[in-house]
Tab-separated table of C-alpha atoms in Angstrom:
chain	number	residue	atom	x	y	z
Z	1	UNK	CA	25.094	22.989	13.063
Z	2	UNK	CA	23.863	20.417	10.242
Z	3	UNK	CA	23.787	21.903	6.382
Z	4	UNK	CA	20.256	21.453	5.029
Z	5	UNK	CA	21.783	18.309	2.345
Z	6	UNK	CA	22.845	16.930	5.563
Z	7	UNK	CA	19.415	16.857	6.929
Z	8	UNK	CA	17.437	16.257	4.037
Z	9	UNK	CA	19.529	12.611	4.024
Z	10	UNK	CA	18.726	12.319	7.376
Z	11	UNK	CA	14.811	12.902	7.348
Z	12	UNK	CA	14.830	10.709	3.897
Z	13	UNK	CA	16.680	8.584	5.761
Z	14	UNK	CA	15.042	7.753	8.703
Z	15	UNK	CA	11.403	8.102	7.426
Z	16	UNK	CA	12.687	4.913	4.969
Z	17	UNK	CA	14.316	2.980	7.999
Z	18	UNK	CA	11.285	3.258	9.883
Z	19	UNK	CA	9.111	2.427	7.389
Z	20	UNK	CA	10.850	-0.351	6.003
Z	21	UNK	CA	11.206	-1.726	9.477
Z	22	UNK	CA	7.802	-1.611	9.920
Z	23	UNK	CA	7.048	-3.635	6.942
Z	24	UNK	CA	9.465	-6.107	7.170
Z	25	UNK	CA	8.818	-6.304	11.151
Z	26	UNK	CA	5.222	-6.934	11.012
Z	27	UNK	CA	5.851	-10.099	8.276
Z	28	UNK	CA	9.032	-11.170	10.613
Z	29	UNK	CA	7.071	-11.298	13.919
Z	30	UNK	CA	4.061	-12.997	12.674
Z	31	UNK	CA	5.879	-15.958	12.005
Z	32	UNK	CA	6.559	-16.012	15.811
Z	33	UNK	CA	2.936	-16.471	16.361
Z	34	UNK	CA	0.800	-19.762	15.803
Z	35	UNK	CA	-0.942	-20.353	13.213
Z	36	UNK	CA	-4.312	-21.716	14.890
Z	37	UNK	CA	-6.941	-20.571	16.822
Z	38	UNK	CA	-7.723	-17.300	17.788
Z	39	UNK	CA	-4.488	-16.268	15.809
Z	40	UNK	CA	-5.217	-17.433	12.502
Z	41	UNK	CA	-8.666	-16.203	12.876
Z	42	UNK	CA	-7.412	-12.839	13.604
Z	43	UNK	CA	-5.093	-12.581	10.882
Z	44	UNK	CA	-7.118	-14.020	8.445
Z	45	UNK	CA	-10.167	-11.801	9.185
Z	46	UNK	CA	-7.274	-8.394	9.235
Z	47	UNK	CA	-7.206	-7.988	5.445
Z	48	UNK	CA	-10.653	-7.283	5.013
Z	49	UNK	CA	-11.284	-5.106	8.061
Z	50	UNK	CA	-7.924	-2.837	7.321
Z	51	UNK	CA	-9.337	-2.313	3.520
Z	52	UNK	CA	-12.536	-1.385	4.772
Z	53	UNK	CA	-11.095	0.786	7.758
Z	54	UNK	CA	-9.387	2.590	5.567
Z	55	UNK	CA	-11.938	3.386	3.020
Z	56	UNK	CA	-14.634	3.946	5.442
Z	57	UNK	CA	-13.690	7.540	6.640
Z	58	UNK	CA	-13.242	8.508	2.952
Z	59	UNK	CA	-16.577	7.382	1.901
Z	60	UNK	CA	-18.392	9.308	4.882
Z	61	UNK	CA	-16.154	12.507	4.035
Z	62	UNK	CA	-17.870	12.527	0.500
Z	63	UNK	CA	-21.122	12.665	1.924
Z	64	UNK	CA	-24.511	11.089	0.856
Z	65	UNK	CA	-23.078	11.086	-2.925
Z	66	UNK	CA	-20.045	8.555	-1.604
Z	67	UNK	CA	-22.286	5.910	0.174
Z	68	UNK	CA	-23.861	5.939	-2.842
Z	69	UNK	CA	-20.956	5.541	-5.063
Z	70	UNK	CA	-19.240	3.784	-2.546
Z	71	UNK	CA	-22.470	1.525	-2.877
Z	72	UNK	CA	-22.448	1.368	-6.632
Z	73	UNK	CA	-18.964	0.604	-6.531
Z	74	UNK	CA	-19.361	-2.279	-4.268
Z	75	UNK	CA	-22.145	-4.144	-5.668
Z	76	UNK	CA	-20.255	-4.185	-9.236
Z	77	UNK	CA	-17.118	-5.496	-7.842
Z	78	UNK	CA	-19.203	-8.723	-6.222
Z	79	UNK	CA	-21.496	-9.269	-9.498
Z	80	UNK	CA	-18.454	-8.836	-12.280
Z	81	UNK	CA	-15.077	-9.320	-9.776
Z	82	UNK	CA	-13.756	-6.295	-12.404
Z	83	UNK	CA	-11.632	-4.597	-10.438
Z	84	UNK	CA	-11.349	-1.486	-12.850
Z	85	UNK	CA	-14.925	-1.251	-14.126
Z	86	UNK	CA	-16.030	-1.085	-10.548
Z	87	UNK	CA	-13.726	1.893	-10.156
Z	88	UNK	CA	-14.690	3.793	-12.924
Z	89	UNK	CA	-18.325	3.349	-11.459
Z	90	UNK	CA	-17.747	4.568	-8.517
Z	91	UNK	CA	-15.772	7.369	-10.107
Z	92	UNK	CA	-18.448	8.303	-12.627
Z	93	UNK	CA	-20.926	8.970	-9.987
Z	94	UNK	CA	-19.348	11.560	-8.148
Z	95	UNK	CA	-18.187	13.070	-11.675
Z	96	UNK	CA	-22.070	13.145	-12.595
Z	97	UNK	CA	-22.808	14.686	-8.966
Z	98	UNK	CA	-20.217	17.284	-9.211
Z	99	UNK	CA	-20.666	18.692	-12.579
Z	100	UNK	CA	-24.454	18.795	-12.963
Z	101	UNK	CA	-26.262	19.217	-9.688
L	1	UNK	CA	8.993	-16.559	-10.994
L	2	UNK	CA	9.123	-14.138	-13.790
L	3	UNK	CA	5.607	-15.107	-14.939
L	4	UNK	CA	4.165	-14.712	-11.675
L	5	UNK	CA	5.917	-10.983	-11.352
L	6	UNK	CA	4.391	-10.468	-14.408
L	7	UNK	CA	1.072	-11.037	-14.243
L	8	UNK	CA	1.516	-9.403	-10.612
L	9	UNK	CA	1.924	-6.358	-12.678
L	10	UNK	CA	-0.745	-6.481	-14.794
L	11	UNK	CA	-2.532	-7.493	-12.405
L	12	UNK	CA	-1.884	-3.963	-10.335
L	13	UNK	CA	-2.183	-1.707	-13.502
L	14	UNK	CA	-5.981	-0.704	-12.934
L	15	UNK	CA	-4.916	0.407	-9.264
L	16	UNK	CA	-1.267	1.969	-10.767
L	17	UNK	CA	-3.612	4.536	-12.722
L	18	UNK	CA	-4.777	5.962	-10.033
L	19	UNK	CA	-1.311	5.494	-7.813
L	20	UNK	CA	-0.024	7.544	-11.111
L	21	UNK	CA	-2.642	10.727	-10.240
L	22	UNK	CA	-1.753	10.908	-6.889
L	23	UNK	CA	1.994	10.872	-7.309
L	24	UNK	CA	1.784	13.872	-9.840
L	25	UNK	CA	-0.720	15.736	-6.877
L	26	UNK	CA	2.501	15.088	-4.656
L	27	UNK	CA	4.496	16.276	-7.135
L	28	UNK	CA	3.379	19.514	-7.662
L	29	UNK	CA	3.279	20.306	-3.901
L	30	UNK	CA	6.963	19.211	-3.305
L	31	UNK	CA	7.690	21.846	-6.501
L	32	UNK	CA	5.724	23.878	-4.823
L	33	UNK	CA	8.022	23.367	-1.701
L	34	UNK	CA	11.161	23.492	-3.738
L	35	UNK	CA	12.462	20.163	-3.119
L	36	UNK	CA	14.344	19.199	-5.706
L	37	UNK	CA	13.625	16.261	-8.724
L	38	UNK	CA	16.733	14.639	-7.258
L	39	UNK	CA	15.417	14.756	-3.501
L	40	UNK	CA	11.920	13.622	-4.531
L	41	UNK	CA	13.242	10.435	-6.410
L	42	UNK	CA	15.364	9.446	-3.441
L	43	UNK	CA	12.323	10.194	-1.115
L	44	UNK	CA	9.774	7.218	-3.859
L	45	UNK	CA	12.760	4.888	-4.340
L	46	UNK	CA	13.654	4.841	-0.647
L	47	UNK	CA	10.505	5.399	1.290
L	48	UNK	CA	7.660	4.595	-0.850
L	49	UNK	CA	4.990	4.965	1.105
L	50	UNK	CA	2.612	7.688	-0.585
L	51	UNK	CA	0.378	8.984	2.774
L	52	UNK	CA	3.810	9.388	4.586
L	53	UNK	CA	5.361	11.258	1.617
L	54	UNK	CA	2.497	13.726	1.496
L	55	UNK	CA	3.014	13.880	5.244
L	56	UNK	CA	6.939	14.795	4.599
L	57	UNK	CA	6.112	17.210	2.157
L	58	UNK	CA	3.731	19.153	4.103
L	59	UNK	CA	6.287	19.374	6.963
L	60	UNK	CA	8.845	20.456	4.419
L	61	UNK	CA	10.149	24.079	5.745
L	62	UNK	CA	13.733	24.642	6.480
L	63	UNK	CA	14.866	24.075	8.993
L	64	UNK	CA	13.570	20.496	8.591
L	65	UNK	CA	11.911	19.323	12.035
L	66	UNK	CA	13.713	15.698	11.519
L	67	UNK	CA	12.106	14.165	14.384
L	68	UNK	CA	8.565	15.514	14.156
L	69	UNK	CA	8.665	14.078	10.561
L	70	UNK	CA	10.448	10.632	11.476
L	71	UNK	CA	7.304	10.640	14.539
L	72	UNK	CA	4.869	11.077	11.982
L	73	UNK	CA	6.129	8.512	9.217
L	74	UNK	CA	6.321	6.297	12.351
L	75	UNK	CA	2.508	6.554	12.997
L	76	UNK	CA	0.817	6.473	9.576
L	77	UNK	CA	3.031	3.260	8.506
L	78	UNK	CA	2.166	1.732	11.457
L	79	UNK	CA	-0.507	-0.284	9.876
L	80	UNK	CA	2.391	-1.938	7.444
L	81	UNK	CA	2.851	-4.017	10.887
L	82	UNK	CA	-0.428	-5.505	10.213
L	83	UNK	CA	0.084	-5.687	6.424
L	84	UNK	CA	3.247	-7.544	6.893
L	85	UNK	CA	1.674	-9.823	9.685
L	86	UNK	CA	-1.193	-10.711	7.234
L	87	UNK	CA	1.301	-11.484	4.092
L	88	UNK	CA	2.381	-14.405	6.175
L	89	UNK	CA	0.878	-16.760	4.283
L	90	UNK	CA	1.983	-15.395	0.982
L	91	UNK	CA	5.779	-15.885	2.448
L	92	UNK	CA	5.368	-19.629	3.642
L	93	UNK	CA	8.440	-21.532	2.999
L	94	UNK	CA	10.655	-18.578	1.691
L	95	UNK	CA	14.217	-17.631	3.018
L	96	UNK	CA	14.500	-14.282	5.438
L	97	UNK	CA	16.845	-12.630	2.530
L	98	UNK	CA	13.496	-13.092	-0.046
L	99	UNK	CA	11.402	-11.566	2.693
L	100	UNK	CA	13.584	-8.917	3.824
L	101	UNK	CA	14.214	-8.173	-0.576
L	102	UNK	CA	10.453	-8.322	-1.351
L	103	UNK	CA	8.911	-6.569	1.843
L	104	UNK	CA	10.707	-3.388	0.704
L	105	UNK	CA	8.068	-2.855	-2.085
L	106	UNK	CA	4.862	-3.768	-0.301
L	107	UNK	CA	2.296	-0.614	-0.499
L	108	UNK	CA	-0.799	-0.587	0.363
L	109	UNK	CA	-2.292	-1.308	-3.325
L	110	UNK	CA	0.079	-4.325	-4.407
L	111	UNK	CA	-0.811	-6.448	-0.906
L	112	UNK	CA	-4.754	-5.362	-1.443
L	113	UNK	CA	-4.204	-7.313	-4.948
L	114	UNK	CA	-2.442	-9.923	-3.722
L	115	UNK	CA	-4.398	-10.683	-0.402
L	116	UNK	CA	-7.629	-11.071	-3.354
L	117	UNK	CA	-5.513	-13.100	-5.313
L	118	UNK	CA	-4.527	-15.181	-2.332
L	119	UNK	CA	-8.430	-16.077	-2.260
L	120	UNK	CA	-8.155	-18.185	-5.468
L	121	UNK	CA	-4.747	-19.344	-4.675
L	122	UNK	CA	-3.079	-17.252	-7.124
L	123	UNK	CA	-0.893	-15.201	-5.361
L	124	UNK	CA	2.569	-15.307	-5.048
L	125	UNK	CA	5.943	-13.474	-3.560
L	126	UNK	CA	6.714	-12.944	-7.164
L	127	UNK	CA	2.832	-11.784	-8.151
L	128	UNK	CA	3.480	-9.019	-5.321
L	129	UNK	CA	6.789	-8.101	-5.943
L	130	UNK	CA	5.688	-7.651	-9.883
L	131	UNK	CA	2.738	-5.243	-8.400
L	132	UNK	CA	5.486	-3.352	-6.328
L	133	UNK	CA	7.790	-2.975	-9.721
L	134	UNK	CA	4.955	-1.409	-11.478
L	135	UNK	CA	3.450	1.202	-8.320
L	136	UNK	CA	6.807	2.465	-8.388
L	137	UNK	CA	7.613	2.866	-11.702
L	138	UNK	CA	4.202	5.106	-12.044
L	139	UNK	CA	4.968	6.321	-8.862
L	140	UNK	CA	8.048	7.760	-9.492
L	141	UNK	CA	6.609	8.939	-13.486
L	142	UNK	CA	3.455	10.683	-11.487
L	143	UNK	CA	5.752	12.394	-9.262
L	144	UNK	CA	8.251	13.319	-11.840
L	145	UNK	CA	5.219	14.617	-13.650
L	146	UNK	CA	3.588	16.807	-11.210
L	147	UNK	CA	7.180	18.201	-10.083
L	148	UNK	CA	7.517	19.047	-13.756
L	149	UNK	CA	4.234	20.414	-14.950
L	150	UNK	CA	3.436	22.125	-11.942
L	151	UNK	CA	-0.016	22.630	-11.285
L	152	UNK	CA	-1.448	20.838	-14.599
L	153	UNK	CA	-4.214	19.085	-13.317
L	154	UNK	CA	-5.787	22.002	-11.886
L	155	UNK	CA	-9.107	20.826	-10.516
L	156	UNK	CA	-8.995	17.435	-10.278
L	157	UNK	CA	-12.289	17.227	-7.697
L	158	UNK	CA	-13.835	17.801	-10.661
L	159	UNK	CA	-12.871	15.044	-12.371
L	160	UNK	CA	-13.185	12.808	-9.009
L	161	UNK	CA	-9.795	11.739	-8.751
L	162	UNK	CA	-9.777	12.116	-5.249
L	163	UNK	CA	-12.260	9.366	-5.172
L	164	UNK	CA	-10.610	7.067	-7.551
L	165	UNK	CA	-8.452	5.645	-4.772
L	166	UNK	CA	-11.622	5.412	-2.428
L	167	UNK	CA	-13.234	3.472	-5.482
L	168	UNK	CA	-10.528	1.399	-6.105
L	169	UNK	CA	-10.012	0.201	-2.074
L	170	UNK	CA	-13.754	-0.299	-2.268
L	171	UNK	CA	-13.899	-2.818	-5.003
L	172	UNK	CA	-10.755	-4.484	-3.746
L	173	UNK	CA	-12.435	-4.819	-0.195
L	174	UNK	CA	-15.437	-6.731	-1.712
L	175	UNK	CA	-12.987	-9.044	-3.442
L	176	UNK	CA	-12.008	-10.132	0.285
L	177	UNK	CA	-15.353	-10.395	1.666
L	178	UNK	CA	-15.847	-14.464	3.114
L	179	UNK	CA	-19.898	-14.284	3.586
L	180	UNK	CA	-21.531	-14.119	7.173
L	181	UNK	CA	-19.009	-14.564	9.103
L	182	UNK	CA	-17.526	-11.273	7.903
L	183	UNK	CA	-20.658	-9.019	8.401
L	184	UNK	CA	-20.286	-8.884	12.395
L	185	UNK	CA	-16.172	-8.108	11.972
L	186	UNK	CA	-16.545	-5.558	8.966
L	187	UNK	CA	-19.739	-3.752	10.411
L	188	UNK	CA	-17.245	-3.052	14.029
L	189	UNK	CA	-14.209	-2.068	11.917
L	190	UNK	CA	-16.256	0.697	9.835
L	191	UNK	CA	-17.964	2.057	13.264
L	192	UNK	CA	-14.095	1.842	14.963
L	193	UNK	CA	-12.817	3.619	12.135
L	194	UNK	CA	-15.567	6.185	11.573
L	195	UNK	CA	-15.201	7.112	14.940
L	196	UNK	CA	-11.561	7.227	15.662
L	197	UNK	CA	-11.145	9.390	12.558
L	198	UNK	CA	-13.499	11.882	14.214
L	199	UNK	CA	-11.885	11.942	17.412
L	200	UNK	CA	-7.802	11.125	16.978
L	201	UNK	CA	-6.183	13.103	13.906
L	202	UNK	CA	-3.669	11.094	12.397
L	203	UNK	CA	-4.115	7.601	10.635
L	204	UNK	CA	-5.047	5.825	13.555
L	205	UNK	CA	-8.046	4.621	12.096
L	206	UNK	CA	-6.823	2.506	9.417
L	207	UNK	CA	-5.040	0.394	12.831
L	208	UNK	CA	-8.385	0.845	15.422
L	209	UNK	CA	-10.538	-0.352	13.122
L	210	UNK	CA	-8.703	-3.138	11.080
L	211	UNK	CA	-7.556	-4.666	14.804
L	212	UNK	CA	-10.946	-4.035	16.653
L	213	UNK	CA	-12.518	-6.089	13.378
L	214	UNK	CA	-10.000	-8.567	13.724
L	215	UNK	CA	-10.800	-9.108	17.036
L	216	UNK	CA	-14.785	-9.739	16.595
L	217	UNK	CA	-13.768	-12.329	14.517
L	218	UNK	CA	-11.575	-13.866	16.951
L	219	UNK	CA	-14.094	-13.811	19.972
L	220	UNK	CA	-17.385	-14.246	17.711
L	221	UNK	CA	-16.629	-17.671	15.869
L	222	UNK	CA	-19.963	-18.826	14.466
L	223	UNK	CA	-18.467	-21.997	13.649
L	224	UNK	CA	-17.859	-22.729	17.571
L	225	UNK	CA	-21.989	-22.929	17.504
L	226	UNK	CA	-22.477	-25.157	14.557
L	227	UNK	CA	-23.262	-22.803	11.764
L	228	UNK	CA	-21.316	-23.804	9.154
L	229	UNK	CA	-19.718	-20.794	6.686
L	230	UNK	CA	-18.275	-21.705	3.386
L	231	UNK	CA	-15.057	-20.150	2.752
């Protein structure tokens, strides 16, 4: 029988072996691959369409009101590039939403 | 070096606020689940990957089920594969042993900074290790936090902090956006991803849709036809 310290190490421990791994693999084995072609323009087209993958379900899940601050978000982060601002935007539109409708 | 690290954590303090909320959310449910300060320090130092955590935390009942949780972590960081692939670049002409030191503190927030730095040529190893120092110093306060105060934000829908990160991914995905030969990529990876999060539980979306996008761009090349795109 493991104690429980014993296996709280171990769960800690693996869940930061794989993870690391993981990171460091992904940066490690894309060196292997060229860096022309259909390669390059798959990894430089991946940042974009992982950010936006990873919002996208979030905005849905908010409904109508998170397209639209989603939206409002957006268009201030291409006109101003202020990363922060654009948040608080985006923020303040679902605050408005929630509190008084 | 140092002045890159530094304004890479400057750089990542608009993102860090919200980084900060979420750790103290996390912290109040691993009080909740009586894992210790101590245990919860180890788990942001060591693992610090916040989804995963959240993941851990959830599947926190004694006796722990090590490998369900190890399974788990496994699939939601499986899109730090990609991240790392698409940091390659950023890592040109550095040793393994500054790769292997650096990757450690790559989250999700500090390589969405640096990948929009990258597109004015600012961005260095240094610029995202400096973002990595400062998510995990709020990290680790927001946890610390939560675990302390218990449940002190108490509604925080209300306050829409469960959009700031949403809001804050947003903005830093328009920051990456190259003009038309993005639309055709982006407009598949948002479908993808839509619909694998309906269907597959999990975070399988963030890797269906960022790889299915990828791939649009790969097989429709506008610039094979003579349409020229500015970069």
């Amino acid at each position: 029988m493991i104690s429980g310290d014993v296996k709280i190490g171990l769960a800690i421990g693996l869940a930061a072996v794989v993870t690391y791994a993981l990171r460091a693999g992904g940066l490690l084995l894309s060196e292997k691959l060229p860096d022309k072609g259909g390669f390059k323009r798959f990894f430089d087209a991946l940042p974009g369409t992982i950010l936006l993958s990873l919002v996208t379900p979030g905005i849905l899940a908010s409904g109508g009101i998170g397209v639209l601050a989603a939206a409002a978000t957006g268009l201030c982060a291409y006109r101003t590039g202020n990363l922060f601002v654009s948040m608080l935007i985006g923020m303040a539109v679902i605050i408005i939403q929630r509190n008084f409708f | 070096m140092t002045q890159s690290v530094r304004a890479g954590m400057i750089a990542n303090l608009p993102v860090a606020a919200s980084v900060g909320v979420y750790g103290s959310v996390l912290g109040v449910l691993a009080a909740q689940k009586s894992i210790s300060w101590s245990t919860l320090l180890m788990m942001n130092l060591s693992i610090f990957a916040g989804s995963a955590q959240f993941v851990m935390v959830d599947m926190w009942t004694p006796p722990l089920p090590i490998v369900e949780m190890t399974a788990a972590v496994l699939m939601i960081n499986l899109r730090y594969l990609l991240i790392g692939a698409s940091l390659k670049p950023v890592f040109k002409n550095t040793s393994i042993w500054h790769k292997l030191g650096v990757m450690h503190l790559v989250a999700d927030e500090n390589w969405a900074v640096t990948m929009a730095a990258h597109r004015n040529g600012k961005a260095t190893t240094g610029f995202l290790f400096g973002g990595g120092i400062c998510l995990v110093t709020i990290w680790c306060f927001g946890t610390m936090l939560g675990h302390t105060l218990g449940n002190a934000v108490t509604n925080p829908e209300a306050y829409a902090l469960d959009f700031a990160f949403i809001a804050v991914f947003t903005a830093l995905a328009v920051s990456l956006f190259r003009g038309a030969k993005d639309i055709l990529p982006w407009l598949v990876a948002a479908i993808v991803a839509a619909v694998t999060e309906h269907w597959i539980p999990g975070k399988w979306y963030v890797l269906s849709g960022g790889v299915s996008g990828a791939l649009m761009a790969v097989f429709h090349n506008p610039m094979r036809k003579g349409l020229k795109n500015d970069d």
